[in-house]
Short mmCIF file of N, CA and C and ligand atoms in Angstrom, two decimals:
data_model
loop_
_atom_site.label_atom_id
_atom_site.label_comp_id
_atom_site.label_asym_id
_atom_site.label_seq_id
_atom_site.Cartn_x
_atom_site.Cartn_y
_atom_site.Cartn_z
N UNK K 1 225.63 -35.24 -183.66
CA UNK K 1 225.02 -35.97 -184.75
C UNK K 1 223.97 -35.13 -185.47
N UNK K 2 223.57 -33.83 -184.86
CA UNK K 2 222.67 -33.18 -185.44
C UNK K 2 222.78 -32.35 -186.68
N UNK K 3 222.31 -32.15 -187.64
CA UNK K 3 222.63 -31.68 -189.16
C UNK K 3 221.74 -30.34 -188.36
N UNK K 4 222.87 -29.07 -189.28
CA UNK K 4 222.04 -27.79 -189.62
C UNK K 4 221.30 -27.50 -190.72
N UNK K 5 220.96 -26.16 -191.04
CA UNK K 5 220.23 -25.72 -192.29
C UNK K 5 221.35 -25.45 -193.51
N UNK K 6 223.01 -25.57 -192.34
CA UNK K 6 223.86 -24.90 -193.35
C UNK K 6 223.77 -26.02 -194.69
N UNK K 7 224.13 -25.51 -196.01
CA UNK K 7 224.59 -26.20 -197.19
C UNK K 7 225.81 -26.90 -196.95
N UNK K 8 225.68 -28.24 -197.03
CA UNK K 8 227.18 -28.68 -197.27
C UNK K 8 227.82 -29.40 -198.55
N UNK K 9 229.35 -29.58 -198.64
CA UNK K 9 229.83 -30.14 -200.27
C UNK K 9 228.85 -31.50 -200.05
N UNK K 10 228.67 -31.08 -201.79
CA UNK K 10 228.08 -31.75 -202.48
C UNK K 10 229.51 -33.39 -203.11
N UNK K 11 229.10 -34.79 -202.93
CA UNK K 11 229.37 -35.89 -203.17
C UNK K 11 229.24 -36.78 -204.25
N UNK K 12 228.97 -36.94 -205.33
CA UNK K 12 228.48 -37.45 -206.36
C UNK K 12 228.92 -38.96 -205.80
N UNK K 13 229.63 -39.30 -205.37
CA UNK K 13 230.61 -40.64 -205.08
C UNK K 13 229.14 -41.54 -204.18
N UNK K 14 229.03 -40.30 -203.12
CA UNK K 14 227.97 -40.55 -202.53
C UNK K 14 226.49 -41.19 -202.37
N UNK K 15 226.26 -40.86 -203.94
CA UNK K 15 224.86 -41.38 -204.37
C UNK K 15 225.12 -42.62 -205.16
N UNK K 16 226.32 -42.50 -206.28
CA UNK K 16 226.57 -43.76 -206.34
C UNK K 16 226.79 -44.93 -205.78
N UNK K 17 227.50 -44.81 -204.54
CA UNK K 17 227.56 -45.61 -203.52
C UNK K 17 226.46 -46.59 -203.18
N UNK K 18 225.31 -45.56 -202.66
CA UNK K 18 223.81 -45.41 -201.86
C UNK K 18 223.64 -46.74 -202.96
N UNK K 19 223.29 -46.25 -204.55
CA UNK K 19 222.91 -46.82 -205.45
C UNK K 19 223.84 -48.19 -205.50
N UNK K 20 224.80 -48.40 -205.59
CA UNK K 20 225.49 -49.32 -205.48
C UNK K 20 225.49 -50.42 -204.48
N UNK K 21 224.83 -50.17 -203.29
CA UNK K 21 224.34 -50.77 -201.91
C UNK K 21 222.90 -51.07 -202.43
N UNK K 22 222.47 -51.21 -203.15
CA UNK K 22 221.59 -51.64 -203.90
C UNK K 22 220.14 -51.11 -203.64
N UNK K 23 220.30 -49.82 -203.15
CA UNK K 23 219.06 -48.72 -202.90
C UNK K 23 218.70 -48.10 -203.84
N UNK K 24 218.88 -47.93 -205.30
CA UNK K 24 218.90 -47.94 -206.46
C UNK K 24 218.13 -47.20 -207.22
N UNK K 25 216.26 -47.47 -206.39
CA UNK K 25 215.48 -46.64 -206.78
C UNK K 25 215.34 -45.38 -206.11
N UNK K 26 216.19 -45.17 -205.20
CA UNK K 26 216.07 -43.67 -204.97
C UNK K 26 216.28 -42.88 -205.96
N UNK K 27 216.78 -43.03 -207.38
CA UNK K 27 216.96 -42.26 -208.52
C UNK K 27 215.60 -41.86 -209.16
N UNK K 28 214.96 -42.83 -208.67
CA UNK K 28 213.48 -42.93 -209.32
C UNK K 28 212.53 -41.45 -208.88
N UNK K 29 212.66 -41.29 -207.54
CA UNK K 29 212.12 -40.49 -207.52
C UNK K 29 211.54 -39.46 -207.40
N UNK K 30 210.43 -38.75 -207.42
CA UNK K 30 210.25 -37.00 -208.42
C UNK K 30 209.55 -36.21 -207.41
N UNK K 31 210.30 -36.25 -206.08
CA UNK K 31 209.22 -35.33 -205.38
C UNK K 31 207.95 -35.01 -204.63
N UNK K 32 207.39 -36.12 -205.36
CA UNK K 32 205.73 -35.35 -205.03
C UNK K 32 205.55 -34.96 -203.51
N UNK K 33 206.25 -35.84 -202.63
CA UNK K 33 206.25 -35.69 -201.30
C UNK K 33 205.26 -36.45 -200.74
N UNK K 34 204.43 -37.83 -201.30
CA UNK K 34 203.39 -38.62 -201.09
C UNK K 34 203.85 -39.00 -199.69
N UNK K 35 205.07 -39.59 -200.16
CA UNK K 35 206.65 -40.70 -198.72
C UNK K 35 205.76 -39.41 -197.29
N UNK K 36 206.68 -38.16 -197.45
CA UNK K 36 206.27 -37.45 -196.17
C UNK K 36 204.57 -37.07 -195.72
N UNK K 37 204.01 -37.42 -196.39
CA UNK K 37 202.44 -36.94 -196.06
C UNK K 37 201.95 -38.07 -195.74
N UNK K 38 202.56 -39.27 -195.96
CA UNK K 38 202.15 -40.63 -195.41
C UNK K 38 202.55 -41.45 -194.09
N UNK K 39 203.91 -40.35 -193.56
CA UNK K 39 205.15 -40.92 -192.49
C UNK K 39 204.45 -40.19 -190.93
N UNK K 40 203.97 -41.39 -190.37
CA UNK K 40 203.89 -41.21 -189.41
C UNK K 40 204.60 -40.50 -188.38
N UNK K 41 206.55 -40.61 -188.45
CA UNK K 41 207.24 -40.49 -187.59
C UNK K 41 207.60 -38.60 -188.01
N UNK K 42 207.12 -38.62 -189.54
CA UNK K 42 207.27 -37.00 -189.94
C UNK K 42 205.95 -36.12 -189.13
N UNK K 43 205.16 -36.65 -188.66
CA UNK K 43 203.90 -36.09 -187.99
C UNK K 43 204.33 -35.25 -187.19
N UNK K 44 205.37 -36.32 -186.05
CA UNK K 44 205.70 -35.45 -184.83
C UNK K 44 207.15 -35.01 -184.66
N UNK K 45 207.87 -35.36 -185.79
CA UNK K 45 209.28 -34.86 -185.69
C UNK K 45 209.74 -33.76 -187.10
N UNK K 46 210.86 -33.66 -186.92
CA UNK K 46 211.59 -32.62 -188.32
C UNK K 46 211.91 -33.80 -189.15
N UNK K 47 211.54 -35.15 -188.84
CA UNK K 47 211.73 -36.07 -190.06
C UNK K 47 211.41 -35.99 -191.00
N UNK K 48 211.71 -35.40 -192.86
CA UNK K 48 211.02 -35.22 -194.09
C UNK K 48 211.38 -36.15 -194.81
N UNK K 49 210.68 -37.17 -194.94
CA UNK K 49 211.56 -38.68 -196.04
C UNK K 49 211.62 -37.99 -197.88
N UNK K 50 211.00 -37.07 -197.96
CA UNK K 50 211.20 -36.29 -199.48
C UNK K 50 212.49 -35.85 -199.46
N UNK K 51 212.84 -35.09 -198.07
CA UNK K 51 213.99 -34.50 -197.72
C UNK K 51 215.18 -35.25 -198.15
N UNK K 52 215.02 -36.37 -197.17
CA UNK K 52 215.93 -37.30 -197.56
C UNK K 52 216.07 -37.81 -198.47
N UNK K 53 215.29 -38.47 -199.07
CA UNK K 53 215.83 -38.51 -200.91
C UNK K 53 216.38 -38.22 -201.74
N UNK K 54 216.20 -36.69 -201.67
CA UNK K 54 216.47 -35.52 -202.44
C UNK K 54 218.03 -35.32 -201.87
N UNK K 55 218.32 -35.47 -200.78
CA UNK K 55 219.46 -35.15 -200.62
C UNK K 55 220.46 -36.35 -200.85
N UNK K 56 220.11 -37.26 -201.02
CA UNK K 56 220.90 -38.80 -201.21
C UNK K 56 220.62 -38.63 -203.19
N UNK K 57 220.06 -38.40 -203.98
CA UNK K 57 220.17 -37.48 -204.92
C UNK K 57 221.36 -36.89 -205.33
N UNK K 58 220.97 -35.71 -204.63
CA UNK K 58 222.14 -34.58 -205.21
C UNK K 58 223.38 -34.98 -204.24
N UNK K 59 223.87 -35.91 -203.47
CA UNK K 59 224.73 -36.20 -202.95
C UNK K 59 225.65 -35.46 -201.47
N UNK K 60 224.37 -35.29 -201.15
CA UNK K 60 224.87 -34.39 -199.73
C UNK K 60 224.79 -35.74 -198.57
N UNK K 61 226.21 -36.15 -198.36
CA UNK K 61 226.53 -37.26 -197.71
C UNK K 61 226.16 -36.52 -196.34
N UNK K 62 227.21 -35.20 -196.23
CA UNK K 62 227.11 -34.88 -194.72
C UNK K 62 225.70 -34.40 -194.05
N UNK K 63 224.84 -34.36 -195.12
CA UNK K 63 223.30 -33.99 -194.45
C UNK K 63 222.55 -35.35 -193.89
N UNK K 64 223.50 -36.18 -194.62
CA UNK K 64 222.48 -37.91 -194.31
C UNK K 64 222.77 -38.31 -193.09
N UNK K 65 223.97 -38.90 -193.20
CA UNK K 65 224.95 -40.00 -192.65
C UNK K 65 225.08 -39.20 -190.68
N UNK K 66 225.24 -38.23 -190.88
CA UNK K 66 225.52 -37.98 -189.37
C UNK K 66 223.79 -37.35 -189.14
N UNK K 67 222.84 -37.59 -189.54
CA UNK K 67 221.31 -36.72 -189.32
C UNK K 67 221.09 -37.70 -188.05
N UNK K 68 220.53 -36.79 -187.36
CA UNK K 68 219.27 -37.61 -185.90
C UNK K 68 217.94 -37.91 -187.01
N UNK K 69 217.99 -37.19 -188.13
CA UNK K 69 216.44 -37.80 -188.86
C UNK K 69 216.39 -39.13 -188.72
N UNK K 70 217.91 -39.66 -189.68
CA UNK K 70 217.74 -40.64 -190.34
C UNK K 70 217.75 -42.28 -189.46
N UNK K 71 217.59 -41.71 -187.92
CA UNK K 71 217.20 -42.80 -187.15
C UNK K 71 215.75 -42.23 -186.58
N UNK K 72 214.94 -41.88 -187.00
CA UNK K 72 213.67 -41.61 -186.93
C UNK K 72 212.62 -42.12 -187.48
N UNK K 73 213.08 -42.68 -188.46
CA UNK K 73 212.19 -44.13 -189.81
C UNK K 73 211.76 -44.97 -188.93
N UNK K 74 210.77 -45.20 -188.47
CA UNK K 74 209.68 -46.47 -187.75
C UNK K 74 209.69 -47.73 -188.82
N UNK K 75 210.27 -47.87 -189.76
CA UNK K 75 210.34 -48.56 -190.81
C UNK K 75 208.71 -49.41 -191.11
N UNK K 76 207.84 -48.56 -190.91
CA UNK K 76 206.15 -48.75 -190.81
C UNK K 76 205.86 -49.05 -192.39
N UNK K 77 206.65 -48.03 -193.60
CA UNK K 77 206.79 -48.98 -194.69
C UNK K 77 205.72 -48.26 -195.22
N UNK K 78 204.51 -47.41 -194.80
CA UNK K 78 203.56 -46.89 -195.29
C UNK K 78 204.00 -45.83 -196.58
N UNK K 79 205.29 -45.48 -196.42
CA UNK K 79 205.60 -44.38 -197.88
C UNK K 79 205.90 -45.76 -198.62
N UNK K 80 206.38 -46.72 -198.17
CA UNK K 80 206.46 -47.36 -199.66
C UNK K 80 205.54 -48.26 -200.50
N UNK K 81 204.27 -48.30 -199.63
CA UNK K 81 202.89 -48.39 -200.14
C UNK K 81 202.31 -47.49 -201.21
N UNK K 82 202.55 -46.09 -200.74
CA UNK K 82 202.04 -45.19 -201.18
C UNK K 82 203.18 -44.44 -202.54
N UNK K 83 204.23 -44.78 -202.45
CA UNK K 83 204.82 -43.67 -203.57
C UNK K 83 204.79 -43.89 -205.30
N UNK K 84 204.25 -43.28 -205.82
CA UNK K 84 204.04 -43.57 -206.64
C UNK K 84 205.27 -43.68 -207.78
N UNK K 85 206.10 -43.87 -207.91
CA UNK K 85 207.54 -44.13 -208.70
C UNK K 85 208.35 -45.83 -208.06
N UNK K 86 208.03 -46.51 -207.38
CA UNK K 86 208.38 -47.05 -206.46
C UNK K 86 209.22 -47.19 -205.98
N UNK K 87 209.82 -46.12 -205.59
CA UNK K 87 211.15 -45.91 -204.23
C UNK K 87 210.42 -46.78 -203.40
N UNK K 88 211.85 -48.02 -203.18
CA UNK K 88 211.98 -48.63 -201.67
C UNK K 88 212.63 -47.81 -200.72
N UNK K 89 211.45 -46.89 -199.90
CA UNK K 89 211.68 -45.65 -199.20
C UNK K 89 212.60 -46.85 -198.06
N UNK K 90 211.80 -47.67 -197.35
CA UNK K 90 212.22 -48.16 -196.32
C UNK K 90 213.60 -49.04 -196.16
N UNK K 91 213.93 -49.34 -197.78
CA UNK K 91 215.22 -50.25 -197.71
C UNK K 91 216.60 -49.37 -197.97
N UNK K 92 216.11 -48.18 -198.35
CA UNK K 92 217.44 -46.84 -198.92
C UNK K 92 217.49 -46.37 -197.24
N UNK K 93 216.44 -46.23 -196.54
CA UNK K 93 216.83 -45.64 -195.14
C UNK K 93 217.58 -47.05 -194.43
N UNK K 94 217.08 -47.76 -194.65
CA UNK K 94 217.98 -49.23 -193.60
C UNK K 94 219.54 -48.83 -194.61
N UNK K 95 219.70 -49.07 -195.74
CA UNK K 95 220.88 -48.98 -196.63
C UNK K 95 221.37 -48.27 -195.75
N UNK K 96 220.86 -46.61 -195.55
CA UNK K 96 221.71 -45.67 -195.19
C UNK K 96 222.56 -45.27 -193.91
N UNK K 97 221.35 -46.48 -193.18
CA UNK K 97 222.06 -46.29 -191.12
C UNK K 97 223.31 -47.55 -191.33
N UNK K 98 223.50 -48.50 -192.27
CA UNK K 98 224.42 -49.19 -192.60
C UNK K 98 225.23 -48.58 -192.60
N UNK K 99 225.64 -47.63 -193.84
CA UNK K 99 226.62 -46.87 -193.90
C UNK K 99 227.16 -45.84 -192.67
N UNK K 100 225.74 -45.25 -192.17
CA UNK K 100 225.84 -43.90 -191.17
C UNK K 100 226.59 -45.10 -189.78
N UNK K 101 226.36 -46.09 -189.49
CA UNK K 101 227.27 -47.19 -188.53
C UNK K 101 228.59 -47.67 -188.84
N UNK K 102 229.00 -47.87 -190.18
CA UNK K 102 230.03 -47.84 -190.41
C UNK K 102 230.96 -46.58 -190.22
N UNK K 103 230.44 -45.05 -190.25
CA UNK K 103 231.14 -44.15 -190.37
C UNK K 103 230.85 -43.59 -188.51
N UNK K 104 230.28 -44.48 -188.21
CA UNK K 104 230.33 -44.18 -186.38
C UNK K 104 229.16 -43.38 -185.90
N UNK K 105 227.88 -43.48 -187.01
CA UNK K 105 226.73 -42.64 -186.38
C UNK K 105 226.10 -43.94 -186.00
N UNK K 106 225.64 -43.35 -185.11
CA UNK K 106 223.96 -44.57 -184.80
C UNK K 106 223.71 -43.67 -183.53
N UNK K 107 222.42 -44.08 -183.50
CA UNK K 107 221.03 -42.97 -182.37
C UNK K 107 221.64 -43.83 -180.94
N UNK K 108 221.67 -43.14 -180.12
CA UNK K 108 221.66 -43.80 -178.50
C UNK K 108 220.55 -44.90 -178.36
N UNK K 109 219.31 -44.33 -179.05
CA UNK K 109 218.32 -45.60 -178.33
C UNK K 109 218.87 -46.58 -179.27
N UNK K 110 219.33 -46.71 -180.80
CA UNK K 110 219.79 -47.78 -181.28
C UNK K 110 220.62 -48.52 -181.13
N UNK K 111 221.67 -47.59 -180.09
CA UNK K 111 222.95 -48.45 -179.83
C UNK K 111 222.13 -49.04 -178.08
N UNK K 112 221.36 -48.96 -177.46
CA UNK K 112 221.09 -49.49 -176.47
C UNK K 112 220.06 -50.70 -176.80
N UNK K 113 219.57 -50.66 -177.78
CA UNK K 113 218.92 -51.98 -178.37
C UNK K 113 219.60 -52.89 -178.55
N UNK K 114 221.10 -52.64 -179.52
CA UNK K 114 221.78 -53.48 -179.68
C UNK K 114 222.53 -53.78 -178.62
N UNK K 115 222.89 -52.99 -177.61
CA UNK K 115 223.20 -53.86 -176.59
C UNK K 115 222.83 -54.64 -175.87
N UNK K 116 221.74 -54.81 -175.78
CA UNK K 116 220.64 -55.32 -175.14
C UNK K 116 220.46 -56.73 -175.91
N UNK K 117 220.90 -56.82 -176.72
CA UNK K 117 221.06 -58.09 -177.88
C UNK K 117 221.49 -58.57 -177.93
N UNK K 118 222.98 -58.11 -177.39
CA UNK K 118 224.32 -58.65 -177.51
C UNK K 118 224.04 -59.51 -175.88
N UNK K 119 223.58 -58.59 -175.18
CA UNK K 119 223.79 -59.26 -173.54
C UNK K 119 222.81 -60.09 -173.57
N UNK K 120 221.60 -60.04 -174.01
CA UNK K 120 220.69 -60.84 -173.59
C UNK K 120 219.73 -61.69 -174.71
N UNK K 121 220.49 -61.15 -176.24
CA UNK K 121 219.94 -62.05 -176.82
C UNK K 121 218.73 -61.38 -177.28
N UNK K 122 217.81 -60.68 -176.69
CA UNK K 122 216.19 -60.06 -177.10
C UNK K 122 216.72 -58.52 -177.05
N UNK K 123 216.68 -57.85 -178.15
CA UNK K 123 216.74 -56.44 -178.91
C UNK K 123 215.59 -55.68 -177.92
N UNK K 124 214.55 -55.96 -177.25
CA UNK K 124 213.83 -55.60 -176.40
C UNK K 124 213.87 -56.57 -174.79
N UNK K 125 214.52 -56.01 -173.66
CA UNK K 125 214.60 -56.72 -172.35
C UNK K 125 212.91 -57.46 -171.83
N UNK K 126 212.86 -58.30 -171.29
CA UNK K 126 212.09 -58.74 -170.82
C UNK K 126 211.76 -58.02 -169.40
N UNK K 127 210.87 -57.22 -168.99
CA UNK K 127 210.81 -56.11 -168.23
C UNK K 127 210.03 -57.45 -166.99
N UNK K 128 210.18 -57.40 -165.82
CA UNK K 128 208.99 -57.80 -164.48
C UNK K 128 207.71 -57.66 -165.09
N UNK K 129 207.17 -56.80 -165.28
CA UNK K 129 205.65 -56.70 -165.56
C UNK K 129 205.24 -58.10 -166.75
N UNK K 130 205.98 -57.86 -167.43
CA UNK K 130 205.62 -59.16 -168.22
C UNK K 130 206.33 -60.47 -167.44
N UNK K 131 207.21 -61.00 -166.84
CA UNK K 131 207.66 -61.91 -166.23
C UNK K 131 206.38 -62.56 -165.40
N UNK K 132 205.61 -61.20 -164.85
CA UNK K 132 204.42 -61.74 -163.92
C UNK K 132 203.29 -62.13 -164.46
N UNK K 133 203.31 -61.23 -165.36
CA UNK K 133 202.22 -62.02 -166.67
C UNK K 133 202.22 -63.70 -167.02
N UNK K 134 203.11 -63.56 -167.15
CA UNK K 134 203.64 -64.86 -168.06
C UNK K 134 203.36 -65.86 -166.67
N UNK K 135 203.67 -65.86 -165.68
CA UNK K 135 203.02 -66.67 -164.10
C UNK K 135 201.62 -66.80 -164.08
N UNK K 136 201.11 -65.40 -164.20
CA UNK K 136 199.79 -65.53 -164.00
C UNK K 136 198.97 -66.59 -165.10
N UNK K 137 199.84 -65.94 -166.30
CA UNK K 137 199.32 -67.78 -167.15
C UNK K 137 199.48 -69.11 -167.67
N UNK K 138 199.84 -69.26 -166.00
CA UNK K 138 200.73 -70.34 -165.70
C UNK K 138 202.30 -70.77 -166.43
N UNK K 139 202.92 -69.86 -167.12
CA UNK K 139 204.01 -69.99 -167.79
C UNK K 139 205.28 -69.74 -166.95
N UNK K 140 205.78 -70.90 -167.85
CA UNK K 140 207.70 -69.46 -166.80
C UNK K 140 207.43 -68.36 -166.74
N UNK K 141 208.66 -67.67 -165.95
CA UNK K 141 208.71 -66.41 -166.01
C UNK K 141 209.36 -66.18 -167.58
N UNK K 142 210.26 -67.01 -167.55
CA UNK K 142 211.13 -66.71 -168.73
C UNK K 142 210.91 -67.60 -169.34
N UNK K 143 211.19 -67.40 -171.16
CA UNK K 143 209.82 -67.80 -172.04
C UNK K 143 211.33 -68.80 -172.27
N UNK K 144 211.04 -69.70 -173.13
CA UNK K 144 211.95 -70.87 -173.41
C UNK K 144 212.89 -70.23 -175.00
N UNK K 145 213.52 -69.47 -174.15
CA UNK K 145 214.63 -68.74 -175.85
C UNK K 145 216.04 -68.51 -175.31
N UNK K 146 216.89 -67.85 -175.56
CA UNK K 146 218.03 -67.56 -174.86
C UNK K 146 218.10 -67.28 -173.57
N UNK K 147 217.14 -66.32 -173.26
CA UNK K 147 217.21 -66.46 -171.93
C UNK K 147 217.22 -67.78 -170.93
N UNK K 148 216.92 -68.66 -170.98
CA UNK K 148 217.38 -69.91 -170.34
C UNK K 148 217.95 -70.81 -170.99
N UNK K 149 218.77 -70.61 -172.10
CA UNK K 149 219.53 -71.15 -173.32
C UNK K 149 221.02 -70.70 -173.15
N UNK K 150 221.88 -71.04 -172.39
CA UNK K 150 222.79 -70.70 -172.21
C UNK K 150 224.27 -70.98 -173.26
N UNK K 151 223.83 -72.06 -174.15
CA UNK K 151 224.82 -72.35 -175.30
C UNK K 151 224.49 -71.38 -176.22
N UNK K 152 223.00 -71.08 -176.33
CA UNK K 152 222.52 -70.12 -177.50
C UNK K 152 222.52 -68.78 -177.40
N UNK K 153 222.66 -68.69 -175.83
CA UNK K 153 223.28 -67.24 -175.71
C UNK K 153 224.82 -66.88 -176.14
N UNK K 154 225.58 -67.97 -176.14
CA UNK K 154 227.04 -68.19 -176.29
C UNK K 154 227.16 -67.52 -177.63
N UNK K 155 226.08 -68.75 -178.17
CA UNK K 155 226.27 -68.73 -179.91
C UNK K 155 225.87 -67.33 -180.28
N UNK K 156 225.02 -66.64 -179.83
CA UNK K 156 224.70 -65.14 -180.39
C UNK K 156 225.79 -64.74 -180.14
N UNK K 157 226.84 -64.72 -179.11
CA UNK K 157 227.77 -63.49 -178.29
C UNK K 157 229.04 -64.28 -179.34
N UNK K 158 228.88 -65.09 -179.87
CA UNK K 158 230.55 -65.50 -180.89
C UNK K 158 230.05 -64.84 -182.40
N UNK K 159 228.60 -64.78 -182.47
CA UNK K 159 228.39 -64.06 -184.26
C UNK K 159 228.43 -63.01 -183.77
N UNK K 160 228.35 -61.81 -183.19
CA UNK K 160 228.12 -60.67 -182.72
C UNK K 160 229.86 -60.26 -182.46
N UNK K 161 230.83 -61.47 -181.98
CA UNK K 161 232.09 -61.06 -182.47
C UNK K 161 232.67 -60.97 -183.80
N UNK K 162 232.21 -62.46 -184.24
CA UNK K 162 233.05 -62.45 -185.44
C UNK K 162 232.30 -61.52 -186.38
N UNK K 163 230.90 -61.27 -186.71
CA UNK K 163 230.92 -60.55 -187.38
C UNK K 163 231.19 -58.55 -187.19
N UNK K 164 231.73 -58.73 -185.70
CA UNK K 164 232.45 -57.13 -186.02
C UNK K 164 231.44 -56.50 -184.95
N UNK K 165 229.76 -56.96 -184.82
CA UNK K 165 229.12 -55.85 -184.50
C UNK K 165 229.15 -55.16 -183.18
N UNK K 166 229.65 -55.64 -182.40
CA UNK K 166 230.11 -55.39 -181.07
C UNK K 166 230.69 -53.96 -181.25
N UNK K 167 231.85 -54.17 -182.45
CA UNK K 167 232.73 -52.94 -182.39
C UNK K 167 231.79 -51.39 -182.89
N UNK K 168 231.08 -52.02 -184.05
CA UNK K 168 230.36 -50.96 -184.70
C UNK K 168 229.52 -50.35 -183.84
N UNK K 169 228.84 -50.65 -182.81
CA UNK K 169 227.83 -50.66 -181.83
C UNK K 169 228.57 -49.73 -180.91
N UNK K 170 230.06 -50.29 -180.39
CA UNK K 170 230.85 -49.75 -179.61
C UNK K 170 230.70 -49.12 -178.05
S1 SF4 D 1 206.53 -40.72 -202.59
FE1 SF4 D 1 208.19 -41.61 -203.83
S2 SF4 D 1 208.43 -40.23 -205.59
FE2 SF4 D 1 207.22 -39.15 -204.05
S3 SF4 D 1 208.77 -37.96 -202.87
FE3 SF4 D 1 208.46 -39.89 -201.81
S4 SF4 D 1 210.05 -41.26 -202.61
FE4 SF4 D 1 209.87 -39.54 -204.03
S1 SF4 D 2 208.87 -46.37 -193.26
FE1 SF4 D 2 209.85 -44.65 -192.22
S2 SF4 D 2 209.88 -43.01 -193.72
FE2 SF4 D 2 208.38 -44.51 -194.43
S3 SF4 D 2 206.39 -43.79 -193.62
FE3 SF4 D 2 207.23 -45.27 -192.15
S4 SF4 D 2 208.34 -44.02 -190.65
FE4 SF4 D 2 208.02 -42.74 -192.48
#
């Protein structure tokens, strides 16, 4: 899933697409690089959200769609506070792991979230340490949601078929 430094063909189809998925203002904008000097998750990784722009732009599908960047967005939303053109930085990167899942990318920790969703209903497991918490103040262990909802666990595990995501997740 990892992108090199190499150049790859250029897509025009590509950006229209992006744009057509209704991410739209990524046309908007000019660079300045405000998005990456504001991105937390660019602090400590090779994540550049200018980067990415620019390349959803000029239509370099294969630099996006299969990137480990582009599951690196904390979707914290702070570039789209800050950019001055107003790219919805945070809704062109959700747009884009749409697509990058349809074409069979998604990050390991993302596909273990979603499994975790599918089985249990909570995108984050309910770990012991909090189970004992939740005793100590005087509560169930387990909070009153799917987890002791056994029709509503049903009902998540029949939308999670019919709408496909099981497979995409895979
Ligand atoms: S802050 Fe906005 S205009 Fe500037 S590089 Fe980022 S997305 Fe483009
Ligand atoms: S929403 Fe994503 S790209 Fe924007 S600042 Fe936060 S982590 Fe960076």
């Amino acid at each position: 899933m990892a992108s090199d430094n190499k150049p790859k063909a250029v897509d025009p189809a590509f950006t229209k697409s992006v744009v057509d998925a209704g991410a739209d203002t990524v046309t908007l904008c000019f660079q300045c690089g405000t998005c990456t000097g504001s991105c937390p998750s660019g602090r400590v990784t090779a994540f550049r959200t200018r980067v990415m722009m620019r390349r959803v732009q000029l239509g370099f599908k294969d630099d996006v769609l299969p990137s480990d960047e582009l599951w690196l967005c904390t979707t914290c939303a702070s570039c789209d506070e800050r950019c001055p053109r107003g790219v919805k930085i945070t809704d062109i990167i959700m747009t884009l792991r749409n697509m990058a899942v349809r074409e069979g990318y998604m990050a390991e920790a993302h596909k273990n979230t979603a499994r975790s969703l599918m089985k249990t209903g909570h995108a984050i497991p309910l770990g012991d340490a909090f189970r004992k918490l939740r005793e100590t103040l005087g509560l169930d262990g387990e909070p009153p949601t799917v987890l002791t909802d056994k029709e509503g666990l049903e009902e998540i595990k029949k939308i999670v078929k019919a709408t496909g995501f099981d497979k995409l997740v895979g």
